[in-house]
Structure formats: structure tokens, C-alpha cells
Amino acid sequence: MEIPTFTSRCPNIRSISLHRKRGHSEDDETVNDFLHRVLSPLKCIERLDLSHWQRVDDLHCLHPLALSTLILYDVPDLYRALDNIVQITTLK
């Protein structure tokens, strides 16, 4: 039985901060899979804060979202995601 994602209970959230202070082990799901699972129920999401993440992969999972604000403070491997971030046309 799969445990429901916490965001499925509150689909109208417009802003969310997912600060991550620990490393991402190889046994965990990928960053894109995790973000897709958490963010897909949020149809109105406009602001996303991923500060302090150690890994963000390429963030291709953010393309379906209409984000106006994306905060990536102190993310060491941000360069991996730049190509996809610049393609998010809704960012202000």
C-alpha cells in the first residue's frame, strides 16, 4: 500500500518551502521523482523554495508548473539545472 503524499490533502497551496539539510542517498528516489510526486497535486503552486538542497539534478520536473518564484539559496550543484530553469517562462 502506498502512503499518500502530504500535498494531496491540500491541493490549493500556492507557496511551499522544502528545505533539505541532509544528503540524498542513492537508495532514495531521484530528486525529480520526489519533486514530481510532491508537487503534482498542487495545481495552484506559484512559489517554490528549495534552499539548502545538496542535489537538484536537472529539475525537468518543474516544467509543468506555473511558478512565478523559485528560490534556490545555497544549492551547490545548481549548474546542473540552469538549462531547465531558464526555460520556465512564468518566473518573474
mmCIF file of C-alpha atoms in Angstrom:
data_model
loop_
_atom_site.group_PDB
_atom_site.id
_atom_site.type_symbol
_atom_site.label_atom_id
_atom_site.label_comp_id
_atom_site.label_asym_id
_atom_site.label_seq_id
_atom_site.Cartn_x
_atom_site.Cartn_y
_atom_site.Cartn_z
ATOM 1 C CA MET A 1 0.000 0.000 0.000
ATOM 2 C CA GLU A 2 1.394 3.379 -0.990
ATOM 3 C CA ILE A 3 1.272 6.171 1.564
ATOM 4 C CA PRO A 4 -0.453 9.260 0.116
ATOM 5 C CA THR A 5 1.718 12.310 -0.418
ATOM 6 C CA PHE A 6 1.034 15.036 2.128
ATOM 7 C CA THR A 7 0.324 17.578 -0.612
ATOM 8 C CA SER A 8 -2.585 15.535 -1.964
ATOM 9 C CA ARG A 9 -4.538 16.651 1.117
ATOM 10 C CA CYS A 10 -4.008 20.345 0.395
ATOM 11 C CA PRO A 11 -4.051 20.847 -3.388
ATOM 12 C CA ASN A 12 -4.655 24.621 -3.243
ATOM 13 C CA ILE A 13 -1.299 25.519 -1.698
ATOM 14 C CA ARG A 14 0.285 28.415 -3.590
ATOM 15 C CA SER A 15 3.647 28.539 -1.807
ATOM 16 C CA ILE A 16 5.808 25.781 -0.345
ATOM 17 C CA SER A 17 9.279 25.618 1.196
ATOM 18 C CA LEU A 18 11.043 22.279 1.051
ATOM 19 C CA HIS A 19 14.357 22.954 2.764
ATOM 20 C CA ARG A 20 16.625 19.963 2.774
ATOM 21 C CA LYS A 21 19.547 19.842 5.166
ATOM 22 C CA ARG A 22 20.661 16.231 4.743
ATOM 23 C CA GLY A 23 22.349 14.434 1.895
ATOM 24 C CA HIS A 24 20.373 12.442 -0.636
ATOM 25 C CA SER A 25 21.330 8.768 -0.513
ATOM 26 C CA GLU A 26 21.372 6.669 -3.654
ATOM 27 C CA ASP A 27 18.622 4.442 -2.208
ATOM 28 C CA ASP A 28 16.189 7.354 -2.140
ATOM 29 C CA GLU A 29 14.087 8.280 -5.130
ATOM 30 C CA THR A 30 15.617 10.781 -7.533
ATOM 31 C CA VAL A 31 15.156 14.484 -6.907
ATOM 32 C CA ASN A 32 12.934 14.811 -9.984
ATOM 33 C CA ASP A 33 10.788 11.851 -8.907
ATOM 34 C CA PHE A 34 10.430 13.230 -5.376
ATOM 35 C CA LEU A 35 9.523 16.732 -6.552
ATOM 36 C CA HIS A 36 7.103 15.387 -9.150
ATOM 37 C CA ARG A 37 5.363 13.246 -6.512
ATOM 38 C CA VAL A 38 5.127 16.118 -4.023
ATOM 39 C CA LEU A 39 4.271 18.930 -6.441
ATOM 40 C CA SER A 40 1.945 17.221 -8.933
ATOM 41 C CA PRO A 41 -1.152 17.506 -6.676
ATOM 42 C CA LEU A 42 -0.539 21.261 -6.312
ATOM 43 C CA LYS A 43 -2.354 22.819 -9.249
ATOM 44 C CA CYS A 44 -2.022 26.418 -7.961
ATOM 45 C CA ILE A 45 1.622 26.401 -6.855
ATOM 46 C CA GLU A 46 3.368 29.707 -7.660
ATOM 47 C CA ARG A 47 6.292 29.864 -5.225
ATOM 48 C CA LEU A 48 8.783 27.066 -4.523
ATOM 49 C CA ASP A 49 11.746 27.283 -2.148
ATOM 50 C CA LEU A 50 14.368 24.526 -2.441
ATOM 51 C CA SER A 51 17.055 26.246 -0.370
ATOM 52 C CA HIS A 52 19.898 24.183 1.083
ATOM 53 C CA TRP A 53 19.383 21.172 -1.180
ATOM 54 C CA GLN A 54 22.631 19.360 -1.822
ATOM 55 C CA ARG A 55 21.446 17.920 -5.144
ATOM 56 C CA VAL A 56 18.800 19.179 -7.530
ATOM 57 C CA ASP A 57 19.577 17.141 -10.676
ATOM 58 C CA ASP A 58 18.232 18.949 -13.759
ATOM 59 C CA LEU A 59 14.805 19.979 -12.325
ATOM 60 C CA HIS A 60 12.967 18.991 -15.521
ATOM 61 C CA CYS A 61 10.020 18.116 -13.269
ATOM 62 C CA LEU A 62 9.284 21.847 -12.782
ATOM 63 C CA HIS A 63 8.237 22.478 -16.405
ATOM 64 C CA PRO A 64 4.524 21.676 -15.964
ATOM 65 C CA LEU A 65 4.260 24.148 -13.068
ATOM 66 C CA ALA A 66 3.381 27.844 -13.419
ATOM 67 C CA LEU A 67 5.963 29.081 -10.927
ATOM 68 C CA SER A 68 6.449 32.824 -10.542
ATOM 69 C CA THR A 69 9.139 32.410 -7.847
ATOM 70 C CA LEU A 70 11.814 29.741 -7.487
ATOM 71 C CA ILE A 71 14.241 30.115 -4.571
ATOM 72 C CA LEU A 72 17.446 28.088 -4.716
ATOM 73 C CA TYR A 73 19.604 29.556 -1.949
ATOM 74 C CA ASP A 74 22.831 27.693 -1.139
ATOM 75 C CA VAL A 75 22.353 24.880 -3.683
ATOM 76 C CA PRO A 76 25.868 23.726 -4.660
ATOM 77 C CA ASP A 77 25.085 21.873 -7.904
ATOM 78 C CA LEU A 78 22.666 24.417 -9.321
ATOM 79 C CA TYR A 79 24.612 24.476 -12.594
ATOM 80 C CA ARG A 80 23.032 21.106 -13.495
ATOM 81 C CA ALA A 81 19.583 22.698 -13.603
ATOM 82 C CA LEU A 82 20.293 26.038 -15.297
ATOM 83 C CA ASP A 83 19.218 24.927 -18.777
ATOM 84 C CA ASN A 84 15.799 23.871 -17.485
ATOM 85 C CA ILE A 85 15.362 26.829 -15.124
ATOM 86 C CA VAL A 86 15.835 29.395 -17.897
ATOM 87 C CA GLN A 87 13.071 27.669 -19.881
ATOM 88 C CA ILE A 88 10.462 28.278 -17.163
ATOM 89 C CA THR A 89 8.781 31.279 -18.773
ATOM 90 C CA THR A 90 6.444 32.037 -15.858
ATOM 91 C CA LEU A 91 9.287 33.001 -13.492
ATOM 92 C CA LYS A 92 9.445 36.698 -12.597
#
